[in-house]
CSV table of C-alpha atoms and ligand atoms in Angstrom, one decimal:
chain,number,residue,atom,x,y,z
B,3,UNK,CA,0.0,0.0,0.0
B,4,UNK,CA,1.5,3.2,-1.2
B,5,UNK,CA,-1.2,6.1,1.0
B,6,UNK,CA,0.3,6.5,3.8
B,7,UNK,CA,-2.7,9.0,4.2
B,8,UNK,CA,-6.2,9.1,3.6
B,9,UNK,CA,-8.9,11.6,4.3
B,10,UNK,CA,-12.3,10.8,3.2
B,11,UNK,CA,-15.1,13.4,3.0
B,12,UNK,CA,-14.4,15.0,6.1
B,13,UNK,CA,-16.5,17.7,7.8
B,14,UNK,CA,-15.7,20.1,11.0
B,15,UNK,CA,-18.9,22.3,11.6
B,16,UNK,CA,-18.7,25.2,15.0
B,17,UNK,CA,-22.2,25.3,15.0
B,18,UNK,CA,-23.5,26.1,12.1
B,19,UNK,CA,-20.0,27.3,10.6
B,20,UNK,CA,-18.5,24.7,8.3
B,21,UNK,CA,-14.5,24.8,9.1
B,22,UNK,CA,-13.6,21.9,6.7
B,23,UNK,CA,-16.5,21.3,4.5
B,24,UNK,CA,-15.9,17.4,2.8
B,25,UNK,CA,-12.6,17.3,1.7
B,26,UNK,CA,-10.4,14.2,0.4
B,27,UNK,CA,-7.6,13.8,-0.4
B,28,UNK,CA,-4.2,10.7,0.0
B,29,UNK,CA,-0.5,11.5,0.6
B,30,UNK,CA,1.8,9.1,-0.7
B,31,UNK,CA,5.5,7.9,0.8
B,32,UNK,CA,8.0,9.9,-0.8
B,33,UNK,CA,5.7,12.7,-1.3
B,34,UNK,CA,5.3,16.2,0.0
B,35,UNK,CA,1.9,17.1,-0.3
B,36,UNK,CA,1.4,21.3,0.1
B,37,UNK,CA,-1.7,22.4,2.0
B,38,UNK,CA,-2.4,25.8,1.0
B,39,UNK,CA,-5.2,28.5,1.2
B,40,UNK,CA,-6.1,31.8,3.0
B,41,UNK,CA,-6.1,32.6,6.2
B,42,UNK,CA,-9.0,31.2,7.8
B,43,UNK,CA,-9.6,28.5,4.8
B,44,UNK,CA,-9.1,25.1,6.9
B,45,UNK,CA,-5.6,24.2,7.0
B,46,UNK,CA,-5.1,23.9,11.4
B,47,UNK,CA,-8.6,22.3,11.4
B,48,UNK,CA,-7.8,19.7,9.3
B,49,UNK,CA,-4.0,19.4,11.0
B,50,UNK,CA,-5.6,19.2,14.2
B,51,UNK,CA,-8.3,16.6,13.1
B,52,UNK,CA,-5.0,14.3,10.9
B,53,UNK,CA,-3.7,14.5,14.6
B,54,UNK,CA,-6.3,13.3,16.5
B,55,UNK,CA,-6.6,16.4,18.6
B,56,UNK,CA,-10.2,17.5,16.6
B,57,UNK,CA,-13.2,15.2,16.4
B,58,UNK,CA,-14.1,15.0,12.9
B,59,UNK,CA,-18.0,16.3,12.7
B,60,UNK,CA,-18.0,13.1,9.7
B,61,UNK,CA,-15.6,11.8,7.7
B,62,UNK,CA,-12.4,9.5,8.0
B,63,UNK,CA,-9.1,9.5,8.5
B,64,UNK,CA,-6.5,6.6,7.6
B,65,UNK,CA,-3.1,6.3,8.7
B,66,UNK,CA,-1.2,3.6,7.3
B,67,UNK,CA,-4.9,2.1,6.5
B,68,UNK,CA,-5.7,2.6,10.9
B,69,UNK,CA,-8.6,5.2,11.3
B,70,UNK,CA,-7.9,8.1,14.0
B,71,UNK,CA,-11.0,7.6,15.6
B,72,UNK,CA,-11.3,3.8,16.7
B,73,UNK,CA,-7.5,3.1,16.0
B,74,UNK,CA,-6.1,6.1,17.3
B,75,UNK,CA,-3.1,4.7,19.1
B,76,UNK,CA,-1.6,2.9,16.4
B,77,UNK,CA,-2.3,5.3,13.8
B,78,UNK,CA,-0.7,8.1,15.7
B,79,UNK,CA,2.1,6.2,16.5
B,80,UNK,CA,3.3,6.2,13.3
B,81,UNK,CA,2.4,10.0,13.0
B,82,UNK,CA,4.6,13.2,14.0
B,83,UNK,CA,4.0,17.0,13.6
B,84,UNK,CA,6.3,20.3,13.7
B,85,UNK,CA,4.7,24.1,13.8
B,86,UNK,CA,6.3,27.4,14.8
B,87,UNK,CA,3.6,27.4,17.5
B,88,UNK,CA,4.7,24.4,19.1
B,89,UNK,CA,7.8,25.4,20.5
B,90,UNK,CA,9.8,23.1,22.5
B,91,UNK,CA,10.6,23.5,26.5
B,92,UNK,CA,13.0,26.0,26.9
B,93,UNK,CA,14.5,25.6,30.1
B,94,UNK,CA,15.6,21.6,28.9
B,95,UNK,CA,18.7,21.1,26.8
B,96,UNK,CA,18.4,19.9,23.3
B,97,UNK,CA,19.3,16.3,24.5
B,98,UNK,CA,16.7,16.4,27.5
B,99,UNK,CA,13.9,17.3,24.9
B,100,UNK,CA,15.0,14.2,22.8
B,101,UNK,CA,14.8,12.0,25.3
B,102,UNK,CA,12.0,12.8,26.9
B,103,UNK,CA,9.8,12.7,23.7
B,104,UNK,CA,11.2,9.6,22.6
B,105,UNK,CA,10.2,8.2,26.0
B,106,UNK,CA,6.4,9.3,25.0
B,107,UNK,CA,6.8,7.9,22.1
B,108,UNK,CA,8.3,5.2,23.6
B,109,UNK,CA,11.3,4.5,21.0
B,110,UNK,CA,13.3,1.6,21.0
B,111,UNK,CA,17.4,2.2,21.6
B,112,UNK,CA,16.6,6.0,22.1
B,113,UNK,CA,20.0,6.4,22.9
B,114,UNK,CA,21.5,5.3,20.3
B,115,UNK,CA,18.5,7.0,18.2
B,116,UNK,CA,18.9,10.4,19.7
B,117,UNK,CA,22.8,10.2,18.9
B,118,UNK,CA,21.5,9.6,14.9
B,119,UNK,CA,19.6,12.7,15.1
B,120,UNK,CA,21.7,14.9,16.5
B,121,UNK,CA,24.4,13.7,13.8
B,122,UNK,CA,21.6,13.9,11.1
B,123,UNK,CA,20.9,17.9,12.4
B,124,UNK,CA,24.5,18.6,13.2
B,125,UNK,CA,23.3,19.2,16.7
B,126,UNK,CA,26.1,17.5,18.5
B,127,UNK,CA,27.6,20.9,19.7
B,128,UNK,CA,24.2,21.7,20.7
B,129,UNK,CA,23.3,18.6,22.6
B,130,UNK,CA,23.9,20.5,25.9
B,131,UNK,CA,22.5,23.2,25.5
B,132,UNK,CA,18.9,24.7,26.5
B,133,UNK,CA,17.1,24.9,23.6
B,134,UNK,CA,15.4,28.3,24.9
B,135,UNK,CA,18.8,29.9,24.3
B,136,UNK,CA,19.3,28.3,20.4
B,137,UNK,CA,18.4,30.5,17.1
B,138,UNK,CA,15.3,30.3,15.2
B,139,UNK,CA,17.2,27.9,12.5
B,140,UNK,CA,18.7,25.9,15.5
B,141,UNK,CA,15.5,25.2,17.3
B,142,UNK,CA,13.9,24.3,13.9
B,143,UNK,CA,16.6,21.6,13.5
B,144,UNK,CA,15.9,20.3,17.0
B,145,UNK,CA,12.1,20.9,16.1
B,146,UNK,CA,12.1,18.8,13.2
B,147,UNK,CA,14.8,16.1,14.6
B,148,UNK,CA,12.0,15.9,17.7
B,149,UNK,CA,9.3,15.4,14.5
B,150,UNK,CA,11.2,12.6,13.6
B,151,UNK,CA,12.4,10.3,17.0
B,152,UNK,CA,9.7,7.9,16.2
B,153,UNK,CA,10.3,7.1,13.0
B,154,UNK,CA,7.3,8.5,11.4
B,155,UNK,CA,5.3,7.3,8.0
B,156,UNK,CA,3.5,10.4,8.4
B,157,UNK,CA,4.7,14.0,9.2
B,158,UNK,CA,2.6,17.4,9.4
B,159,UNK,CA,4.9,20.5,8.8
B,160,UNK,CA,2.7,23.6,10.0
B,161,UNK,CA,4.9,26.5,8.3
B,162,UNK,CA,8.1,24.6,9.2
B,163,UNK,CA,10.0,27.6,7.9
B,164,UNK,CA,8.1,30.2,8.5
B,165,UNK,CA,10.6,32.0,11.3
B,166,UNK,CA,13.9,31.1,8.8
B,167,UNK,CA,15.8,33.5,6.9
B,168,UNK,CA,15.9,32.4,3.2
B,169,UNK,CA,19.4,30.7,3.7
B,170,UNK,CA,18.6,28.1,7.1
B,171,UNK,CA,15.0,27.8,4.9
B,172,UNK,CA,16.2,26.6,2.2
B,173,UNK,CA,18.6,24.6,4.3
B,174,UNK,CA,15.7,22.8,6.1
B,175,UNK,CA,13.7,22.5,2.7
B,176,UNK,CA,16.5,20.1,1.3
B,177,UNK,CA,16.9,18.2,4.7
B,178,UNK,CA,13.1,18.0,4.9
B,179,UNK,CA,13.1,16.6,1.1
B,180,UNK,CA,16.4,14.3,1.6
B,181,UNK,CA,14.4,12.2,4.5
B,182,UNK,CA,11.2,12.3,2.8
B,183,UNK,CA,12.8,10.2,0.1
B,184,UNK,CA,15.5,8.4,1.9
B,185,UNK,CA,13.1,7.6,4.3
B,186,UNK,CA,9.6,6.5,2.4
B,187,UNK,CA,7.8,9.3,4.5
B,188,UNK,CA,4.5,11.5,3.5
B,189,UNK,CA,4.5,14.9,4.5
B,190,UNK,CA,1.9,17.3,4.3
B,191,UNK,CA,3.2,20.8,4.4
B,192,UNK,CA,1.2,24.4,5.1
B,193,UNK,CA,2.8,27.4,4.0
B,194,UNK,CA,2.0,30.6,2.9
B,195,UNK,CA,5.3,30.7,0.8
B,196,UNK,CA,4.4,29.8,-2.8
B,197,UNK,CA,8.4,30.2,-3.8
B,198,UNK,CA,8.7,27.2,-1.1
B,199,UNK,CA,5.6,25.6,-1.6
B,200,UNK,CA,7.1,25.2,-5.7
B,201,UNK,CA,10.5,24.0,-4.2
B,202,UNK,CA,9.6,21.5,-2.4
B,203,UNK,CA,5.9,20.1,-2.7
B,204,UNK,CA,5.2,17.5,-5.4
B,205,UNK,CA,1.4,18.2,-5.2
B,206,UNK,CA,-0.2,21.1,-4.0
B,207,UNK,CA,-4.0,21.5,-2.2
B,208,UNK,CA,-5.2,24.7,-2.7
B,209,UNK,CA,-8.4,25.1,0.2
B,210,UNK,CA,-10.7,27.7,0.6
B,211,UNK,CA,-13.8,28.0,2.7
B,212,UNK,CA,-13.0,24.6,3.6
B,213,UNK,CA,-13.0,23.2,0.3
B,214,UNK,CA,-10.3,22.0,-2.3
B,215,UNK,CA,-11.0,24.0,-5.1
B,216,UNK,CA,-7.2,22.8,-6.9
B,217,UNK,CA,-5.4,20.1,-7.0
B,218,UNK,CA,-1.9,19.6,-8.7
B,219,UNK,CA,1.6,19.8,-9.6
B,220,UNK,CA,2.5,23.5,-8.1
B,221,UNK,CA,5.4,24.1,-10.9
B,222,UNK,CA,2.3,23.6,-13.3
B,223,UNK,CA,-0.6,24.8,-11.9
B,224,UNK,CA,-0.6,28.4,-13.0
B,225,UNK,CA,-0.1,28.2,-16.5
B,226,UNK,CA,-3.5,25.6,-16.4
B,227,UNK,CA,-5.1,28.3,-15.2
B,228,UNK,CA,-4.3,31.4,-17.2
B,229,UNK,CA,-2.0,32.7,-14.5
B,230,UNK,CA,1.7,33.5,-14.4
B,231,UNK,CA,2.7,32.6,-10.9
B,232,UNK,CA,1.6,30.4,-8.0
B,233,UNK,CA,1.1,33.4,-5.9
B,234,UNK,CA,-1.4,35.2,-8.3
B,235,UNK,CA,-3.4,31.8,-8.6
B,236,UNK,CA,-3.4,31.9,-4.9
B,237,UNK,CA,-4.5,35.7,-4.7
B,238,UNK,CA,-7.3,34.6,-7.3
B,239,UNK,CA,-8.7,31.6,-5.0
B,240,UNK,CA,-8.4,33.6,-2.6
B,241,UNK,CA,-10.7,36.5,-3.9
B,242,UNK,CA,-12.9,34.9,-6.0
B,243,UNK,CA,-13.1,30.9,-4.8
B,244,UNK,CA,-16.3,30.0,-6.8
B,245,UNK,CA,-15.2,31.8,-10.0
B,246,UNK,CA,-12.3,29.9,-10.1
B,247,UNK,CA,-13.2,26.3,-8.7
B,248,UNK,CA,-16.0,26.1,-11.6
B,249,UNK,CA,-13.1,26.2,-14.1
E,26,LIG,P1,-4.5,30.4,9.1
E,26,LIG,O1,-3.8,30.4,7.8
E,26,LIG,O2,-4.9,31.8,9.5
E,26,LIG,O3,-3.8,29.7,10.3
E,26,LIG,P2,-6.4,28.2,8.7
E,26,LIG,O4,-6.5,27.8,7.3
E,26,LIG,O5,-5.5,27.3,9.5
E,26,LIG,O6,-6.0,29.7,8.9
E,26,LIG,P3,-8.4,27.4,10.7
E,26,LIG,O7,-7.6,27.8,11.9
E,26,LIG,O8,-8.5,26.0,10.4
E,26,LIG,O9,-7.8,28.2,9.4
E,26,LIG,O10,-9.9,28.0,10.8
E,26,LIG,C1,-10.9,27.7,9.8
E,26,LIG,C2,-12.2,28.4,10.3
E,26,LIG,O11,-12.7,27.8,11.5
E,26,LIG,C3,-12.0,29.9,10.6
E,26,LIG,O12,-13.1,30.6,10.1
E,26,LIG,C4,-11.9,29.9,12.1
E,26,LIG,O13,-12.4,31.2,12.6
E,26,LIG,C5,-12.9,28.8,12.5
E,26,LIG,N1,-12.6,28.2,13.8
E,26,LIG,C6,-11.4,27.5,14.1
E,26,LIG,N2,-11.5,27.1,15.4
E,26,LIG,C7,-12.7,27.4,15.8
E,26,LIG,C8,-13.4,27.2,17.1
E,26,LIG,N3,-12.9,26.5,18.1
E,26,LIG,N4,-14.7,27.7,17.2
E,26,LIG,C9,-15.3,28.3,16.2
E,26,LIG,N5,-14.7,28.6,15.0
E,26,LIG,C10,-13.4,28.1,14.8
């Protein structure tokens, strides 16, 4: 089985609001899978539900074929996540924060596992130090090293990059892309970078209103749609959703 993901026709009403109104869509291994749309369009709803965190209203959700809802244990096992937002305890050193996530996640040979990680990050010199004290780039390196102590099939990157300069972004991009492949993970990606969102997503989900409206191959899209960029599709779905999702 190549999904590592599947969403089927999920819904996440407030009320009467719809938040995510029946999307689908699979992520495969080796694939980076772009989530993209407004502010206000989905995205962290449907994150949250992926991560077991929001009860889907209806609909499913398939990790390595285990639904969230009655299989969430095993499912999110297999599962890890990185945001901005989530930042990591500061007053624990980089190694401290490896090892005491792997102990929730209860890894196997975490020593020897947190040792691969830090190589893999070039956090050895780090290893010591409280990650409250690191840079922006540094913590995303521990951030992401964290996302991956379990060995995940799945990883959600909320705007991994978003606190980067363009150097330690592009940086992380290539690292992010290297394991994806080396690894056989799926990753599904937010950002609100279309330059990085062409870089490094093989696919791209545009949402709006809770809705796919575009689905595709983000070095290709624009031109299939009249436009000259991925940013001026975006600034079009974003304005005028209906207009362009009857196309
Ligand atoms: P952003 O890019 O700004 O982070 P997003 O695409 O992640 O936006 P969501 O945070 O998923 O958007 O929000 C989708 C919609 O659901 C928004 O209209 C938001 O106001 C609404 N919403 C989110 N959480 C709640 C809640 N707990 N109660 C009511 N409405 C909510």
């Amino acid at each position: 089985m190549n999904k590592v993901l599947s969403v089927d026709s999920l819904h996440k009403f407030y009320g009467a609001k719809a938040a995510v109104s029946g999307i689908s869509f699979e992520v495969a291994r080796n694939e980076i899978v772009g989530l993209l749309g407004p502010n206000g369009a989905g995205k962290t709803t449907t994150i949250n539900m992926i991560l077991g965190v929001l009860e889907p209203t209806t609909g499913t959700i398939r990790i390595e074929g285990r639904d969230v809802t009655t299989d969430r244990s095993r499912a999110l096992a297999c599962t890890n996540f990185t945001a901005v937002y989530a930042t990591l305890p500061g007053n624990l050193t980089v190694y401290q924060n490896l090892r005491f996530l792997g102990m929730i996640y209860d890894v196997k040979q975490l020593s020897s596992r947190i040792e691969e990680l830090l190589a893999q990050f070039d956090l050895k010199v780090f290893r010591n130090v409280k990650c409250g004290l690191l840079s922006s780039g540094e913590q995303t390196r521990v951030q992401l090293a964290k996302a991956l102590i379990n060995r995940p099939h799945l990883l959600l990157l909320d705007e991994p990059t978003a606190s980067l300069d363009p150097s330690a972004a592009r940086e992380i991009r290539a690292t992010i892309r290297a394991f994806t492949m080396r690894d056989g993970v799926g990753v599904l990606w937010t950002s609100h970078n279309m330059y990085e969102v062409q870089d490094v997503c093989d696919r791209a989900l545009f949402l709006s209103h809770g809705k796919i409206l575009l689905e595709g191959d983000p070095k290709t899209l624009p031109q299939e749609h009249g436009k000259t960029s991925l940013e001026e599709l975006f600034i079009t779905i974003a304005r005028e959703p209906l207009t362009l999702g009857a196309e």
